[in-house]
mmCIF file of C-alpha atoms in Angstrom:
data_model
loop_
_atom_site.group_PDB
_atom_site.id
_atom_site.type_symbol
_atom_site.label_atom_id
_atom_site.label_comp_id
_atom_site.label_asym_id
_atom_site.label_seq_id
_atom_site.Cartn_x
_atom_site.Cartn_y
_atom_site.Cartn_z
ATOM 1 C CA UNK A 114 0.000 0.000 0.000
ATOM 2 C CA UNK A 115 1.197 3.296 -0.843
ATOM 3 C CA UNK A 116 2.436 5.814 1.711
ATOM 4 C CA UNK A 117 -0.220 8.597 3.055
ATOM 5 C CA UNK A 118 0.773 11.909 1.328
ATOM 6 C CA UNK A 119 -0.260 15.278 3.663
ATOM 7 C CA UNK A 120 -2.795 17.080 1.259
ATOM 8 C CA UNK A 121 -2.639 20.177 3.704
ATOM 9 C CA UNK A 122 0.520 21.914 3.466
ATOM 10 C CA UNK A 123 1.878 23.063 0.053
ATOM 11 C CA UNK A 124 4.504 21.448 -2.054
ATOM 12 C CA UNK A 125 7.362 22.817 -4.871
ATOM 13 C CA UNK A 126 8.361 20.284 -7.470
ATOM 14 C CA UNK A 127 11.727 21.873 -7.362
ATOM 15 C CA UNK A 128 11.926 22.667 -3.722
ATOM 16 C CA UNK A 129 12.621 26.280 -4.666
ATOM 17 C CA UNK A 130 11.726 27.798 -1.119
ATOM 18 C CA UNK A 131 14.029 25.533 0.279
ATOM 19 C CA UNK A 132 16.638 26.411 -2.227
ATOM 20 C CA UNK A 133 16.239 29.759 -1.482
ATOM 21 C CA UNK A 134 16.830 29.411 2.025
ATOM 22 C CA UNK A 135 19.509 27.057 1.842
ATOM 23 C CA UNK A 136 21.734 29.277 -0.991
ATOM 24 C CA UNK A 137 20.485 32.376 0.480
ATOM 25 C CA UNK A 138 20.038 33.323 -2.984
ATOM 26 C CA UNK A 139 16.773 34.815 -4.833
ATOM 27 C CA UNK A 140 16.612 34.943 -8.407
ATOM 28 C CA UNK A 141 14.226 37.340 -9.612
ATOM 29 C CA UNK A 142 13.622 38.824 -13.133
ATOM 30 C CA UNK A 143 12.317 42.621 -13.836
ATOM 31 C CA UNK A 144 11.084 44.279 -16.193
ATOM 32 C CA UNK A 145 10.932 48.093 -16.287
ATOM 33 C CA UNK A 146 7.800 49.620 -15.992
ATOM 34 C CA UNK A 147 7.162 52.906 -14.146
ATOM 35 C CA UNK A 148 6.347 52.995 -11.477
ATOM 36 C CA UNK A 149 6.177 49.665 -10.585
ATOM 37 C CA UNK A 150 10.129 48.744 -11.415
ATOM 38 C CA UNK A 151 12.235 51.668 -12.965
ATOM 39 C CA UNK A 152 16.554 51.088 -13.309
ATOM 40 C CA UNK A 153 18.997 52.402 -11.088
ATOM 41 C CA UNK A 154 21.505 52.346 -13.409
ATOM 42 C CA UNK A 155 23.361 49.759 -11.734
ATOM 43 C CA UNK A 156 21.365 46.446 -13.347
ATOM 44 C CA UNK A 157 19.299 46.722 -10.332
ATOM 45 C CA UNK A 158 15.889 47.777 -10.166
ATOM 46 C CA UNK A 159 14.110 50.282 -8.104
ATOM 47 C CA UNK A 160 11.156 51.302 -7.500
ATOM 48 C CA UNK A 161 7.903 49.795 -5.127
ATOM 49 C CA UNK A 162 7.944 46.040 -6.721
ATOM 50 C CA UNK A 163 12.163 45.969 -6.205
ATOM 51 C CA UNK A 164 11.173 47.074 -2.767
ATOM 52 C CA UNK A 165 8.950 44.045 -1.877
ATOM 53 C CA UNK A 166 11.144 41.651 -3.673
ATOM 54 C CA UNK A 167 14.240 43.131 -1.382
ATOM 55 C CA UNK A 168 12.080 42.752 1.877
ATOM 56 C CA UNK A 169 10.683 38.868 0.719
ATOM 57 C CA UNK A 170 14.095 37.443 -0.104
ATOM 58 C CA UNK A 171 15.666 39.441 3.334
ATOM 59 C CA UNK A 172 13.325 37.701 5.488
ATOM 60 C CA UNK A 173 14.462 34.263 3.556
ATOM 61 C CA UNK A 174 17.742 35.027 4.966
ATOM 62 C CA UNK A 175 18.835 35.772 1.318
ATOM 63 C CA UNK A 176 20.077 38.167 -1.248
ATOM 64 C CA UNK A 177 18.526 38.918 -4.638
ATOM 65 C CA UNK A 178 20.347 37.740 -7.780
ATOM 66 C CA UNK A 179 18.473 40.427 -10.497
ATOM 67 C CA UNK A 180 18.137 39.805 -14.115
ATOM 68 C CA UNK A 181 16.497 42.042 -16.345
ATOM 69 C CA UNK A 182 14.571 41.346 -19.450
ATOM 70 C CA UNK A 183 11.418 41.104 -21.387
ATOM 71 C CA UNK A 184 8.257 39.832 -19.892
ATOM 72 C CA UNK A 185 8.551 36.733 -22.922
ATOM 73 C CA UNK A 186 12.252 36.374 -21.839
ATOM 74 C CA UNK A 187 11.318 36.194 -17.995
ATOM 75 C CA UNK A 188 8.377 34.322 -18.346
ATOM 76 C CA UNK A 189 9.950 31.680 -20.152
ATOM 77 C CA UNK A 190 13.197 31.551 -17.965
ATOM 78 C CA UNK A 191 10.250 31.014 -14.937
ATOM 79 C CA UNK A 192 8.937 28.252 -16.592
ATOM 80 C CA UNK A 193 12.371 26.631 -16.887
ATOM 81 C CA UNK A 194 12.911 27.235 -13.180
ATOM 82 C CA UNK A 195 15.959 29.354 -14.013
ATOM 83 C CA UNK A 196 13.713 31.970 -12.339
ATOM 84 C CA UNK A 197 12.041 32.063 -8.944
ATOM 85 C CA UNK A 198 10.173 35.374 -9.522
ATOM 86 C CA UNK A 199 9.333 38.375 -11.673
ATOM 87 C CA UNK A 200 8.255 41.696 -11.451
ATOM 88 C CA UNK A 201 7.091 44.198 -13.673
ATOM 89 C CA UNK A 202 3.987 46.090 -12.559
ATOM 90 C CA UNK A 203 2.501 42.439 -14.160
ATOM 91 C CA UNK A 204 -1.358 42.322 -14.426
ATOM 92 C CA UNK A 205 -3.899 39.501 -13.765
ATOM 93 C CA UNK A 206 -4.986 39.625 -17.234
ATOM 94 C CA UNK A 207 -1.918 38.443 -18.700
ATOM 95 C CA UNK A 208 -2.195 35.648 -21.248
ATOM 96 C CA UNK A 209 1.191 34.026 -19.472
ATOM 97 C CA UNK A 210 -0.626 33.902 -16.075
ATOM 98 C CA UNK A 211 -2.705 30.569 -16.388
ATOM 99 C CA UNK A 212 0.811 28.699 -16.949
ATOM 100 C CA UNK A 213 2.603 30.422 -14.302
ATOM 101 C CA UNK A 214 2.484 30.755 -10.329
ATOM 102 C CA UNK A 215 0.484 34.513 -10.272
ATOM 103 C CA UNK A 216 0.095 36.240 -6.843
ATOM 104 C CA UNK A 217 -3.617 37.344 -6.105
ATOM 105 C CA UNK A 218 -3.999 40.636 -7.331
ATOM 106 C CA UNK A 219 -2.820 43.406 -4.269
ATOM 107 C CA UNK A 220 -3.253 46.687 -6.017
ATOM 108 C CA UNK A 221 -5.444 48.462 -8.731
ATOM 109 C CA UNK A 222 -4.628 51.279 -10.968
ATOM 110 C CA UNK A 223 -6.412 52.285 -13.555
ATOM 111 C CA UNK A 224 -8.861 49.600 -13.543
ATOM 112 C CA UNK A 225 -5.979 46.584 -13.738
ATOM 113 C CA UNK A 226 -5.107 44.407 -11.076
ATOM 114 C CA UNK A 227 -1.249 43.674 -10.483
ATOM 115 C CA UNK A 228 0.284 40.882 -9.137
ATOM 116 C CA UNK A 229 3.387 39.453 -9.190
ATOM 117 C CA UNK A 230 5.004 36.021 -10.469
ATOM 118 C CA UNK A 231 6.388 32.979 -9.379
ATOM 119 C CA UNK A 232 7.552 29.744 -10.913
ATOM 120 C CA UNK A 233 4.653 27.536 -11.761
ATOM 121 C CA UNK A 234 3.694 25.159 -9.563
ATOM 122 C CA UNK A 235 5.932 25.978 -6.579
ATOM 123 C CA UNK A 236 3.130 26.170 -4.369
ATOM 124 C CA UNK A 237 4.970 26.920 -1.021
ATOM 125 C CA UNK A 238 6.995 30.108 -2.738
ATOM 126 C CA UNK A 239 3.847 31.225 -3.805
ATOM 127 C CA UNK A 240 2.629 31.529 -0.697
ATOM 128 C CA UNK A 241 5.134 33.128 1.454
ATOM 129 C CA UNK A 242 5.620 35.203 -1.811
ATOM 130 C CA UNK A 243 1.773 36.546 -1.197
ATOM 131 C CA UNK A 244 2.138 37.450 2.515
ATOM 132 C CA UNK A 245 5.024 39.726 1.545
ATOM 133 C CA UNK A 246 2.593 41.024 -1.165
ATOM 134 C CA UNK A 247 -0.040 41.441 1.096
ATOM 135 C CA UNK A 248 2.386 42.737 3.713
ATOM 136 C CA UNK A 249 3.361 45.406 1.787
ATOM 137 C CA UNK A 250 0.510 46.241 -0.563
ATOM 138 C CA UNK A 251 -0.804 49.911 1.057
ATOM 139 C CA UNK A 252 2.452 51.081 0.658
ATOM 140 C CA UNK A 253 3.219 50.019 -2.841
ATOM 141 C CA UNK A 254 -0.445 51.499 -3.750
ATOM 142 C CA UNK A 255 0.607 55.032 -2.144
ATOM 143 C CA UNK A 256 3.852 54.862 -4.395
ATOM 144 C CA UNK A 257 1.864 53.792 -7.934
ATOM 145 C CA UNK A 258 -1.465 56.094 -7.139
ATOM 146 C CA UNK A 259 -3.003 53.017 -6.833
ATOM 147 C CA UNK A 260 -5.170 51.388 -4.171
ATOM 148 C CA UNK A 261 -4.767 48.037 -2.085
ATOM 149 C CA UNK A 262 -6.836 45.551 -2.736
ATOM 150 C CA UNK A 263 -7.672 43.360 0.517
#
């Protein structure tokens, strides 16, 4: 007879919440888009979403590793798990959404809903991913002109 599985408590295929506490490494893709991301020059973003991303992977115990691209480039490097999550002032409308890991929607500005992205099916990043959203949500709103969605 097979072993009992725990149905309860969320799973990653590739472990990546583990990883990321383990390597103390985050890799997360951006996209600029004021003002949700904008460049600092550097290669590193700014802006609201950088802000979050910086917060989530400090209370991982871990640094960001940033790569920049298009939202096709990022998506695609999420869905090869070369990626743990993107940013880009990202809306829940997006085509890409239904085959990726998509926060539920924390702010609204100008009648879209933005949320932010995570490698599909890594269940347990996904959710520590959306308390830091949620965590954070009034204040990214107040930087975009947008409002929190609860």
């Amino acid at each position: 007879m097979p072993a009992a599985t725990s149905c309860g408590i969320p799973h990653d295929p590739e472990d990546s919440l583990d990883r990321i506490r383990q390597t103390g490494v985050l890799r997360a893709g951006f996209t600029v888009r004021e003002p949700w991301v904008t460049a600092d020059g550097t290669g590193a973003p700014a802006g609201p979403e950088a802000e979050v991303v910086l917060r989530f992977a400090g209370s991982l115990g871990a640094r960001v590793d940033w790569r920049q691209g298009s939202e096709s480039e990022l998506f695609e490097a999420l869905g090869r798990f070369e990626l743990d999550v993107v940013i880009g002032g990202l809306t829940a409308d997006n085509p890409a959404g239904p085959s990726l890991g998509l926060t539920r929607p924390y702010v609204e500005r100008d009648q879209k809903q933005h949320v932010m992205a995570a490698a599909p099916g890594e269940n347990r990043l996904l959710v520590a991913l959306e308390r830091a959203v949620r965590a954070h949500a009034l204040s990214v709103a107040s930087s975009v002109g947008g409002k929190a969605i609860e």
